[in-house]
PDB file of C-alpha atoms in Angstrom:
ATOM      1  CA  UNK A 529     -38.179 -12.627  18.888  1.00 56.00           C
ATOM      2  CA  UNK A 530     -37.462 -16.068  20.443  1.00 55.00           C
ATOM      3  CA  UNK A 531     -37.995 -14.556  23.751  1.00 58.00           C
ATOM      4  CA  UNK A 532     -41.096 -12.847  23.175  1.00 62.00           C
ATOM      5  CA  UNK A 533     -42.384 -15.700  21.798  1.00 57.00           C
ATOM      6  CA  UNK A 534     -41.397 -18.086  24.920  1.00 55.00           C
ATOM      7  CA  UNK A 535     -43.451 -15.242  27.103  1.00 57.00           C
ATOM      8  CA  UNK A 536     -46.541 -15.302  25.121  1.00 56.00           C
ATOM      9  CA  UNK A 537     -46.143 -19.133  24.978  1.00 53.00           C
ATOM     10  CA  UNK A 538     -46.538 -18.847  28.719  1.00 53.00           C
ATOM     11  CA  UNK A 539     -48.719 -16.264  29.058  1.00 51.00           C
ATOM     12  CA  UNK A 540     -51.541 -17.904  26.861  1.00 47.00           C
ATOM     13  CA  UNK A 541     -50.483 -21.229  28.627  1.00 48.00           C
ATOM     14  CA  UNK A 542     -50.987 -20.259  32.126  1.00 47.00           C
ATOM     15  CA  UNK A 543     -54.523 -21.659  32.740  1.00 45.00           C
ATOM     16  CA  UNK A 544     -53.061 -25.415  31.337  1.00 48.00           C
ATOM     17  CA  UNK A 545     -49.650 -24.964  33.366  1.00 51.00           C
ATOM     18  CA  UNK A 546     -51.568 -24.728  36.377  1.00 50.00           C
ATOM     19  CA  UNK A 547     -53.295 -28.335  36.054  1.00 46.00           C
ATOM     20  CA  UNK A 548     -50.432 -30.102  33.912  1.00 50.00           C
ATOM     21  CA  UNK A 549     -48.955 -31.464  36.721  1.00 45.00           C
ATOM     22  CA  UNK A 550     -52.589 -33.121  37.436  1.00 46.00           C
ATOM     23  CA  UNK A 551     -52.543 -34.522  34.016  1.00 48.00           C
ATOM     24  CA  UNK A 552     -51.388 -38.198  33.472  1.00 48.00           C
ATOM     25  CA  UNK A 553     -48.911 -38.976  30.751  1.00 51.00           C
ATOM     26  CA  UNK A 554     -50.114 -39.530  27.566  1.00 52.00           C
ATOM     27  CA  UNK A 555     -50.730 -43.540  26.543  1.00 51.00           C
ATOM     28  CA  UNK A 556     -48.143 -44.967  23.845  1.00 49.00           C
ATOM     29  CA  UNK A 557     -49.678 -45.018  20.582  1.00 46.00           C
ATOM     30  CA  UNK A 558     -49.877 -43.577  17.435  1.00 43.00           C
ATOM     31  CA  UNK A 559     -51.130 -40.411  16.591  1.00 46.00           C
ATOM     32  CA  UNK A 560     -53.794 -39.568  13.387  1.00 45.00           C
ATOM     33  CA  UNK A 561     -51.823 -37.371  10.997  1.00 46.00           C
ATOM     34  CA  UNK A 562     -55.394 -35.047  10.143  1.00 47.00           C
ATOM     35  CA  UNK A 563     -54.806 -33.080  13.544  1.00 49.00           C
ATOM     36  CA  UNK A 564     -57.103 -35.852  15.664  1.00 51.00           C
ATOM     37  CA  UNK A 565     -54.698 -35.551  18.787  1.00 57.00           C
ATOM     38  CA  UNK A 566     -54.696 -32.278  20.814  1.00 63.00           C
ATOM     39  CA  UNK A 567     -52.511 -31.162  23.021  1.00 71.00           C
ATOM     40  CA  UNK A 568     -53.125 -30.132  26.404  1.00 71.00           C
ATOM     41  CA  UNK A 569     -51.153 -26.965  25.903  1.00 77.00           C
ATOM     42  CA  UNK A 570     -53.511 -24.339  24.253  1.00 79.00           C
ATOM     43  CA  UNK A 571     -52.049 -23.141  20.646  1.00 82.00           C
ATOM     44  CA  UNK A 572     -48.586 -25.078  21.663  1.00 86.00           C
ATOM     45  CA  UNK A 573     -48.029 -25.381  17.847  1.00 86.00           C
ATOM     46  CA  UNK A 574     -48.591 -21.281  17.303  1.00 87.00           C
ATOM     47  CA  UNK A 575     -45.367 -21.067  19.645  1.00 88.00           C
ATOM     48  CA  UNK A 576     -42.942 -23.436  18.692  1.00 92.00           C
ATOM     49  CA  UNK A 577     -40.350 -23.679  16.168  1.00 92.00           C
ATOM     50  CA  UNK A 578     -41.130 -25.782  13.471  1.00 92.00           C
ATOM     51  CA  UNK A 579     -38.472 -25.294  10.246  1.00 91.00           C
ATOM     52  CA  UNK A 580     -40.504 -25.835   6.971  1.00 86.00           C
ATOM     53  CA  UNK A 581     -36.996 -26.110   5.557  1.00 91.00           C
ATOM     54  CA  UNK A 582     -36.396 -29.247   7.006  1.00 94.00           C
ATOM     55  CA  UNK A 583     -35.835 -32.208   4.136  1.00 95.00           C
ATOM     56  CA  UNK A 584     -38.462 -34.317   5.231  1.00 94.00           C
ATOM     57  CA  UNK A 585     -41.349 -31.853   5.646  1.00 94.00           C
ATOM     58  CA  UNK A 586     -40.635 -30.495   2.531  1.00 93.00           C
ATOM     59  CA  UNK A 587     -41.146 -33.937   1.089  1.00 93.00           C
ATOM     60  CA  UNK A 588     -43.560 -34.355   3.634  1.00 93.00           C
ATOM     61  CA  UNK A 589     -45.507 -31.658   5.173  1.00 92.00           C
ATOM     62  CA  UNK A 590     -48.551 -33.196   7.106  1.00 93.00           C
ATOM     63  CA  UNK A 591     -45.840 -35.026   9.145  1.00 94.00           C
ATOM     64  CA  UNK A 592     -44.863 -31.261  10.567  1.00 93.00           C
ATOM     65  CA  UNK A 593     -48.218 -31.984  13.160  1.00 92.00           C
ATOM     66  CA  UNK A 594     -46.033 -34.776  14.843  1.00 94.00           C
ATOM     67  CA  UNK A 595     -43.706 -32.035  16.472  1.00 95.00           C
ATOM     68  CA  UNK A 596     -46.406 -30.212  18.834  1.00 94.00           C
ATOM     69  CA  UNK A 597     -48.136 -33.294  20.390  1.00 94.00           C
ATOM     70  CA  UNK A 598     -44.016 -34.997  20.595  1.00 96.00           C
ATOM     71  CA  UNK A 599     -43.372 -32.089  23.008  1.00 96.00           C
ATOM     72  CA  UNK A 600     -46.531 -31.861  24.340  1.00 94.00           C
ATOM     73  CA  UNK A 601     -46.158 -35.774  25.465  1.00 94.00           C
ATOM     74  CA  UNK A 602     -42.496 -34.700  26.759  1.00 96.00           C
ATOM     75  CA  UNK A 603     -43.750 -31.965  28.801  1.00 94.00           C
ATOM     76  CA  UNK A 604     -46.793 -34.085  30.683  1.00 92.00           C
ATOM     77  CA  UNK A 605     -44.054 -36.782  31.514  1.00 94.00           C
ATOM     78  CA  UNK A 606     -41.555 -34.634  32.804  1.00 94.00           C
ATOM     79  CA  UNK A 607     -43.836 -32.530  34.499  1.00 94.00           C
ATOM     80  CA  UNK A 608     -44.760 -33.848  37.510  1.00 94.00           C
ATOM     81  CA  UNK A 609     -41.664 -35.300  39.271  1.00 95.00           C
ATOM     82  CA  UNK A 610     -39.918 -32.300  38.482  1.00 96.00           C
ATOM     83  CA  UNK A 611     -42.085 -29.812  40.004  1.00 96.00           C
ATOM     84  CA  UNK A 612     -43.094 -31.977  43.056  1.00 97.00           C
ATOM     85  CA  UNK A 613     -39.410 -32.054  44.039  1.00 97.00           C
ATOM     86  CA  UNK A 614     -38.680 -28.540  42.859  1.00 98.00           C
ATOM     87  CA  UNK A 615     -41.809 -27.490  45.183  1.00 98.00           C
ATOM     88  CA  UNK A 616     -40.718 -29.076  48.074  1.00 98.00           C
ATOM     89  CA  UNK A 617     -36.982 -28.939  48.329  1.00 98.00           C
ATOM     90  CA  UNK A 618     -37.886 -24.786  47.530  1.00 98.00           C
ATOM     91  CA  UNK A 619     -40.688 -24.513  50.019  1.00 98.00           C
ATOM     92  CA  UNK A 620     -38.808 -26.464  53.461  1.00 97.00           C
ATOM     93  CA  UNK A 621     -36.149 -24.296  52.879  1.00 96.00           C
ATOM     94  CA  UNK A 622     -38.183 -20.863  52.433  1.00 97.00           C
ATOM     95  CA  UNK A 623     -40.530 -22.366  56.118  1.00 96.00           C
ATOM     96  CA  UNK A 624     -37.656 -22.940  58.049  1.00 91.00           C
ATOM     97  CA  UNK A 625     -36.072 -19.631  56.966  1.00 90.00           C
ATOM     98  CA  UNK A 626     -38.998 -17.774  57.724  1.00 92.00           C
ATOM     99  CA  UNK A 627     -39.742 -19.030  60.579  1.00 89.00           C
ATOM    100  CA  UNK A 628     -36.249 -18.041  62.057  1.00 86.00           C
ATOM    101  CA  UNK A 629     -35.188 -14.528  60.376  1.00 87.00           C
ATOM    102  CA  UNK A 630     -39.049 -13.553  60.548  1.00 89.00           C
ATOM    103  CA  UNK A 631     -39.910 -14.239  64.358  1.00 87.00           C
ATOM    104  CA  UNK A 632     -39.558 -11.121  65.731  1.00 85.00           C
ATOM    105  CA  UNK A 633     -41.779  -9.642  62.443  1.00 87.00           C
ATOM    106  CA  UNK A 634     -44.707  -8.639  63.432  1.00 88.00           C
ATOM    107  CA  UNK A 635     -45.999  -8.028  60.003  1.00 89.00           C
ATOM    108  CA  UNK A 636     -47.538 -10.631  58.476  1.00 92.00           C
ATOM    109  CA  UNK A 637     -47.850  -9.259  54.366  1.00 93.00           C
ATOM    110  CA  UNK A 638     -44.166  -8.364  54.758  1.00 92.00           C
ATOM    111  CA  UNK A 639     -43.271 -12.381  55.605  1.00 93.00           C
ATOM    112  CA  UNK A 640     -45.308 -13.212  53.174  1.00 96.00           C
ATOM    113  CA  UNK A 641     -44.221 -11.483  50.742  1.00 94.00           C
ATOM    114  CA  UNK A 642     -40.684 -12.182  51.265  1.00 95.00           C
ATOM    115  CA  UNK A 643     -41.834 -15.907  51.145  1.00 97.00           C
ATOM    116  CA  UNK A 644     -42.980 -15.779  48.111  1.00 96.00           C
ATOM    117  CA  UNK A 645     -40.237 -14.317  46.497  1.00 95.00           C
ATOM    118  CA  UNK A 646     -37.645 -17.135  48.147  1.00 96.00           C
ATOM    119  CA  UNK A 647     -39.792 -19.763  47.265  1.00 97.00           C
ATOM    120  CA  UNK A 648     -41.078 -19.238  43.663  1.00 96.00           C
ATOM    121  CA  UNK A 649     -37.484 -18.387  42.795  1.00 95.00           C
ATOM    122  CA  UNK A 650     -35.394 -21.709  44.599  1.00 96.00           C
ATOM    123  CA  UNK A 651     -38.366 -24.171  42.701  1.00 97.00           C
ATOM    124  CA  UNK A 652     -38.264 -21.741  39.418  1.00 95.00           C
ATOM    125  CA  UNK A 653     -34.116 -22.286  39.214  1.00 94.00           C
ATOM    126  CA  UNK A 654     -34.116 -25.792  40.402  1.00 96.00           C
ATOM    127  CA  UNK A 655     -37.039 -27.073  38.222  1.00 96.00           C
ATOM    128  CA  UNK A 656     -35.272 -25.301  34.897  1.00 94.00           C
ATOM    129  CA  UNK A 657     -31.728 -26.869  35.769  1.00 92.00           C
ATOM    130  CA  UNK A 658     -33.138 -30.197  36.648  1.00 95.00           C
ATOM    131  CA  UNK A 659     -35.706 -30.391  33.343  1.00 96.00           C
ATOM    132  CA  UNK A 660     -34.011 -29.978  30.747  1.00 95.00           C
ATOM    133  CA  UNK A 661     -31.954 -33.023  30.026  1.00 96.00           C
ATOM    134  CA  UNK A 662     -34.870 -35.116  30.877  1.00 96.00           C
ATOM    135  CA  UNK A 663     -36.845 -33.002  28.323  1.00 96.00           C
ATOM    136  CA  UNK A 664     -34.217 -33.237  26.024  1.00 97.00           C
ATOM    137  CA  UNK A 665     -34.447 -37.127  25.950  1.00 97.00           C
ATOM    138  CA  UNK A 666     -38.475 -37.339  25.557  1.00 97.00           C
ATOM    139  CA  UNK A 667     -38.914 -34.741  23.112  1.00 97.00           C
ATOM    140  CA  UNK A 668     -36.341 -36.846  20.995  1.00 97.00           C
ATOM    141  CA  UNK A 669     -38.134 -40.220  22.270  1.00 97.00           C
ATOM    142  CA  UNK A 670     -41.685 -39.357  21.890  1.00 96.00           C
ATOM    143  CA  UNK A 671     -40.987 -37.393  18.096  1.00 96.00           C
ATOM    144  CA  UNK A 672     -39.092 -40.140  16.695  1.00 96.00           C
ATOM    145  CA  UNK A 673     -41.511 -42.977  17.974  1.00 95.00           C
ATOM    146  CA  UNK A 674     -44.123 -40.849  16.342  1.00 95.00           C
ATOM    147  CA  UNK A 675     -42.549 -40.294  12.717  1.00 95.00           C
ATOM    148  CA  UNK A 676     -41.154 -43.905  12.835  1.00 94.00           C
ATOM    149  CA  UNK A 677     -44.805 -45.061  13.152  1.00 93.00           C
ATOM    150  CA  UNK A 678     -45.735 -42.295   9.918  1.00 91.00           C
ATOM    151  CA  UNK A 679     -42.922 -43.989   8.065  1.00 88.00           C
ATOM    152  CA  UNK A 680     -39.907 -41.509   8.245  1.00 88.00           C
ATOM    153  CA  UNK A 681     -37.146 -42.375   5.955  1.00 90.00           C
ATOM    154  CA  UNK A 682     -34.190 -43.105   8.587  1.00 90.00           C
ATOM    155  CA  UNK A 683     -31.681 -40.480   8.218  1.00 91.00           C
ATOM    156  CA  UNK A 684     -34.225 -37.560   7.574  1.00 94.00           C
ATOM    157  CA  UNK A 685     -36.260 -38.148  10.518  1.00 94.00           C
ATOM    158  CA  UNK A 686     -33.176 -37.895  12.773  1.00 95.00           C
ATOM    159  CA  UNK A 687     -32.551 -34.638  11.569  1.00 96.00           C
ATOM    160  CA  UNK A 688     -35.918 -33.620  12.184  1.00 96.00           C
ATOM    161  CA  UNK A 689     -35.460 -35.040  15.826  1.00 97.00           C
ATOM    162  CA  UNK A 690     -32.173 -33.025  16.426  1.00 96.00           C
ATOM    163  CA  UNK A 691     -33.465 -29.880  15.110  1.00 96.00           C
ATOM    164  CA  UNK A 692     -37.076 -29.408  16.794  1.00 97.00           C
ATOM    165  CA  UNK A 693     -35.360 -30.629  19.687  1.00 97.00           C
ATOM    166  CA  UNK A 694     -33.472 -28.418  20.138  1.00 95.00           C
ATOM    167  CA  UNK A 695     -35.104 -25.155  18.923  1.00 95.00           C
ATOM    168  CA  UNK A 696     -37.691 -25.902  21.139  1.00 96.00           C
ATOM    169  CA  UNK A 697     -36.237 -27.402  24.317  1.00 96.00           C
ATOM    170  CA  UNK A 698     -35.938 -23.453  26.411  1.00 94.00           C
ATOM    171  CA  UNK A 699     -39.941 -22.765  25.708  1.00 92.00           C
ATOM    172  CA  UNK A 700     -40.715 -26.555  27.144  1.00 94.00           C
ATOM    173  CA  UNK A 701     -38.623 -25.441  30.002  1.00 94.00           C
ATOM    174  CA  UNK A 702     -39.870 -22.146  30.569  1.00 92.00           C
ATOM    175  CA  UNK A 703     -43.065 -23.554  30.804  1.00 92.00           C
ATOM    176  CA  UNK A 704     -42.509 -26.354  33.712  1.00 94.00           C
ATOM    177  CA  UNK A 705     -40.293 -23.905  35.080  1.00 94.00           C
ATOM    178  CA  UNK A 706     -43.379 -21.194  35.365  1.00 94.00           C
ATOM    179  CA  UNK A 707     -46.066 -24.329  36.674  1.00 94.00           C
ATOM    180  CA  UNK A 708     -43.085 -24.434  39.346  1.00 96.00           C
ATOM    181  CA  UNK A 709     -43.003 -21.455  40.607  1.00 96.00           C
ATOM    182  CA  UNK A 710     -46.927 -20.852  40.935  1.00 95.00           C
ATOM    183  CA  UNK A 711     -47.124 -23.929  43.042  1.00 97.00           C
ATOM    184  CA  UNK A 712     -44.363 -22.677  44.631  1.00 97.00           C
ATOM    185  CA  UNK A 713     -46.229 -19.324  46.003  1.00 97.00           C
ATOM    186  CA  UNK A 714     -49.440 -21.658  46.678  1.00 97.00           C
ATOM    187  CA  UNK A 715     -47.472 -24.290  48.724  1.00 98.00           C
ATOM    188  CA  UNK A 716     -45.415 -22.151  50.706  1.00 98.00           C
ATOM    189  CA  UNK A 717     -48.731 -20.100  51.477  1.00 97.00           C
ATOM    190  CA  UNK A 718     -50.499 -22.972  52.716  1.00 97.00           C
ATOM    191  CA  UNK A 719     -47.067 -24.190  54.657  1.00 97.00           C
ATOM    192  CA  UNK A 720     -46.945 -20.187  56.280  1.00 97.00           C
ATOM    193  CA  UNK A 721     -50.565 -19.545  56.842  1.00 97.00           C
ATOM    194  CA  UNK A 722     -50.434 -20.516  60.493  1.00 95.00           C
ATOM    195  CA  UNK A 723     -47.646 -18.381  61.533  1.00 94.00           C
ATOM    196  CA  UNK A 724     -49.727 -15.130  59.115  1.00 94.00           C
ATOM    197  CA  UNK A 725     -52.502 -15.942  61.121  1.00 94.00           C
ATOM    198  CA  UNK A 726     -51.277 -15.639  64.839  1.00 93.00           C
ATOM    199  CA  UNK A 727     -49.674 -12.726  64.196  1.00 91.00           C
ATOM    200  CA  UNK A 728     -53.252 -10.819  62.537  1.00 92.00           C
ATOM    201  CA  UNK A 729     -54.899 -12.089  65.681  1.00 93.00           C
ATOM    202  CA  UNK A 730     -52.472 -11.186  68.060  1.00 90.00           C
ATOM    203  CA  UNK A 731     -52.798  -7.787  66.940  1.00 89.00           C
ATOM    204  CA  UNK A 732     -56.382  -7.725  66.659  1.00 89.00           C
ATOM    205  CA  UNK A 733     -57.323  -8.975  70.125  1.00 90.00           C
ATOM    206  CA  UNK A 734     -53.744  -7.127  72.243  1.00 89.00           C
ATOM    207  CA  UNK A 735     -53.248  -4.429  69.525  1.00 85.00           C
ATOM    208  CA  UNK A 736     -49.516  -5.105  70.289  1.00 84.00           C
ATOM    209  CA  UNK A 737     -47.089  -7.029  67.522  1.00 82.00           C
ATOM    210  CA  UNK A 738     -46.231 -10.438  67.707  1.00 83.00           C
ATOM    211  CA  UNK A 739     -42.975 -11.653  68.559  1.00 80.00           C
ATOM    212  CA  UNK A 740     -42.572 -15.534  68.381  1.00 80.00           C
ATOM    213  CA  UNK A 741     -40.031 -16.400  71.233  1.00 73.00           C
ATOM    214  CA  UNK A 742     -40.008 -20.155  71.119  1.00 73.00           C
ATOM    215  CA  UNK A 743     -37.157 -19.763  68.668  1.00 70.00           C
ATOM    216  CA  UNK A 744     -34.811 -18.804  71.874  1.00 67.00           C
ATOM    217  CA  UNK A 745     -36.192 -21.845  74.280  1.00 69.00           C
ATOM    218  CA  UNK A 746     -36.815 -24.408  71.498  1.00 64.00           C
ATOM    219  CA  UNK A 747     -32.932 -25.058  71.311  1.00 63.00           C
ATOM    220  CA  UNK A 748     -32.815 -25.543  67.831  1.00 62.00           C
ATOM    221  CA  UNK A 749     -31.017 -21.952  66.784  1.00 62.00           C
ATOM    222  CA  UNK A 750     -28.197 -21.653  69.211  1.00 57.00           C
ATOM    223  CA  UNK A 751     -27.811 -18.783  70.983  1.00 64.00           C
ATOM    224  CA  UNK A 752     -24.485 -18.269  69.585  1.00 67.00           C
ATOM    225  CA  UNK A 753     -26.017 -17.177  66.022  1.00 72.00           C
ATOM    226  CA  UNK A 754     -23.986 -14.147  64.701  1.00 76.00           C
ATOM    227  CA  UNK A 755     -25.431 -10.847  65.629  1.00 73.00           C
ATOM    228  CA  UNK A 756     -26.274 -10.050  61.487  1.00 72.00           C
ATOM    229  CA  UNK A 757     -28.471 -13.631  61.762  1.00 74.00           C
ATOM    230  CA  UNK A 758     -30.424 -13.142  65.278  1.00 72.00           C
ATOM    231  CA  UNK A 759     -34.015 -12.468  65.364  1.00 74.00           C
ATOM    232  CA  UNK A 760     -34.335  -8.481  67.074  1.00 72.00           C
ATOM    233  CA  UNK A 761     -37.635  -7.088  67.954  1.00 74.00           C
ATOM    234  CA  UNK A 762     -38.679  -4.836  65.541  1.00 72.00           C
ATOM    235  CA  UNK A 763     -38.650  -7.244  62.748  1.00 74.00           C
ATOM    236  CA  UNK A 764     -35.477  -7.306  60.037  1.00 78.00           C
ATOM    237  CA  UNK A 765     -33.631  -4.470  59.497  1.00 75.00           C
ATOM    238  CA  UNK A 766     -33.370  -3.176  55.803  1.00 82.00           C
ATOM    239  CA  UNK A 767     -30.855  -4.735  54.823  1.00 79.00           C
ATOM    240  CA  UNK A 768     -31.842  -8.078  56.225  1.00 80.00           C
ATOM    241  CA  UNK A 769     -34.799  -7.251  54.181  1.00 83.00           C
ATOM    242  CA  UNK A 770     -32.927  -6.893  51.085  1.00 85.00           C
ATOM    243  CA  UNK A 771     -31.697 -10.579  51.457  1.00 84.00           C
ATOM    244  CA  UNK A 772     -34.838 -11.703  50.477  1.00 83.00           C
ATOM    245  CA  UNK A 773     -36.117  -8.752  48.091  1.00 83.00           C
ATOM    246  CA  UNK A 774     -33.374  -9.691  45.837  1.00 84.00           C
ATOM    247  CA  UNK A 775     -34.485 -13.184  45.017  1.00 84.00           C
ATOM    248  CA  UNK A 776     -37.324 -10.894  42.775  1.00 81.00           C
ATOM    249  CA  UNK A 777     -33.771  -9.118  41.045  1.00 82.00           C
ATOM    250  CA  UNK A 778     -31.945 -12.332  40.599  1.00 78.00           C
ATOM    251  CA  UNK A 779     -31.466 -13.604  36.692  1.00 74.00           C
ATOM    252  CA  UNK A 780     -33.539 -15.633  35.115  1.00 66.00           C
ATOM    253  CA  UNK A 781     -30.813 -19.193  34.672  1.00 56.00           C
ATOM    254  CA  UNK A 782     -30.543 -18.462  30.648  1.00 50.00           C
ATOM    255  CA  UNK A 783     -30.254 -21.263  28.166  1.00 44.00           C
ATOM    256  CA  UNK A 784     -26.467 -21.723  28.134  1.00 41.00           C
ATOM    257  CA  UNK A 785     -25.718 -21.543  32.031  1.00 44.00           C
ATOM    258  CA  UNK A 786     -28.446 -24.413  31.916  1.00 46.00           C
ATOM    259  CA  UNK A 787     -27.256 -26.466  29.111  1.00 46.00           C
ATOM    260  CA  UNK A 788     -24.651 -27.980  31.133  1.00 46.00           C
ATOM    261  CA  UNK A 789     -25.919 -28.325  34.812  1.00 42.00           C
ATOM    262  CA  UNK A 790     -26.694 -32.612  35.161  1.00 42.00           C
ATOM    263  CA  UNK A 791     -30.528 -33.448  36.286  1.00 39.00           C
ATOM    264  CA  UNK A 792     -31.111 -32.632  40.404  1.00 39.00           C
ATOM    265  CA  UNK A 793     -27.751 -30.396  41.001  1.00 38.00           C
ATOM    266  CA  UNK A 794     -28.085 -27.139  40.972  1.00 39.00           C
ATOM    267  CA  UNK A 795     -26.090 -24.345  39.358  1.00 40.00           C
ATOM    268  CA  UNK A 796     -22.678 -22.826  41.064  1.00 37.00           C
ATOM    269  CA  UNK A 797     -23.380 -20.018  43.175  1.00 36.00           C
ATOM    270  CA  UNK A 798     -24.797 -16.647  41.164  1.00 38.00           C
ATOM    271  CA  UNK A 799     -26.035 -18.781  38.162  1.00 41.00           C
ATOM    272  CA  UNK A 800     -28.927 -19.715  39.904  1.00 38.00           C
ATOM    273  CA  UNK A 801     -32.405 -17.027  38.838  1.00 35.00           C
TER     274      UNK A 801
END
């Protein structure tokens, strides 16, 4: 149920995920307890994992409206650097890739497509292994700032803290893991779209394919390369091909391979989804 609820969560969030990272972080201040703050998140507080249970909303149940616009705050502060770095570390590696194993591909939707998969799935894994301790801290931050302010007894509002935390740290960073990987695909579109293009009009003006050779002159990719990594014309065999078609088969990072990685280093090899 928890992971259903994390995809609908990000379903019904797409069209906000898209801008968030456009969206400067909320001002300090406190909040009005009648519902006067909104998040930026559509329904956030439909999705999240708020326990009634808890001592102090039982005393206290209005104060339950703190949680949602807490994580809502965490998520627009977090948002930004991590997906901007995610983006870019993802995207010069999937360009420079491309560029190389695709030069003799004279298909342009097949290099695309296999750039999309690289790319949305390096800035997907690295954004999710680099968010979540930061999230971790201003979820905590922003939610006991907020009840503080309401009046919180002490001990009952750190339990609160703990607890909402931490059931709801893996939707907060499935969503800035999903705004990642859409930039992702846009980014590494915009970074491709003059080597798609050649190739379309070098077939529609020669009707022959295109076969970039400047990779063999240029000096950068020695000649030396092993046969399995130098460009042939033709385009990639199948399984070169299958190199990058995996990236759509590899698994999602879950919770608990996450929970331990430290901010900005990624995963050990086969962890990474």
């Amino acid at each position: 149920m928890a992971a259903e609820r994390q995809q609908q969560a990000a379903r019904e969030a797409q069209a906000a995920v898209n801008h968030l990272g456009g969206v400067p972080p909320p001002p300090p201040g406190t909040i009005s307890l009648d519902g006067g703050e909104q998040t930026v998140i559509p329904n956030l507080s439909s999705y999240l994992c708020i326990n009634a249970g808890l001592q102090l909303f039982a005393q206290q149940p209005q104060l339950k409206r703190v949680v949602p616009v807490a994580i809502d705050r965490a998520i627009r502060e977090i948002i930004q650097p991590v997906v901007e770095r995610s983006v870019t570390i993802a995207c010069v590696t999937t360009r420079e890739l491309m560029l190389k194993d695709f030069a003799m591909e004279p298909d342009e939707g097949r290099m695309k497509q296999a750039a999309q998969l690289m790319a949305q799935t390096l800035a997907g894994s690295l954004a999710l292994v680099t968010c979540k301790e930061p999230l971790r801290v201003a979820c905590s931050s922003n939610m006991r700032t907020l009840l503080q302010q309401a009046g919180a007894e002490t001990q009952l509002m750190e339990q609160v803290v703990q607890v909402c935390t931490s059931e709801n740290l893996d939707l907060c960073c499935t969503l800035i893991e999903k705004a990642a990987k859409e930039k992702a695909v846009r980014d590494v579109e915009e970074a491709l779209a003059p080597a798609f293009a050649i190739r379309r009009k070098h077939r529609e003006q020669t009707g022959l394919p295109y076969y970039d050779m400047s990779i063999f002159t240029s000096g950068r990719y020695p000649a030396s390369l092993p046969e399995a990594l130098r460009p042939k014309s033709g385009g990639l065999l199948p399984a070169q091909r299958r190199v990058y078609e995996d990236f759509a088969r590899i698994p999602r990072v879950t919770a608990a391979l996450a929970q331990g990685a430290q901010p900005g280093v990624p995963p050990p090899p086969g962890q990474a989804g």
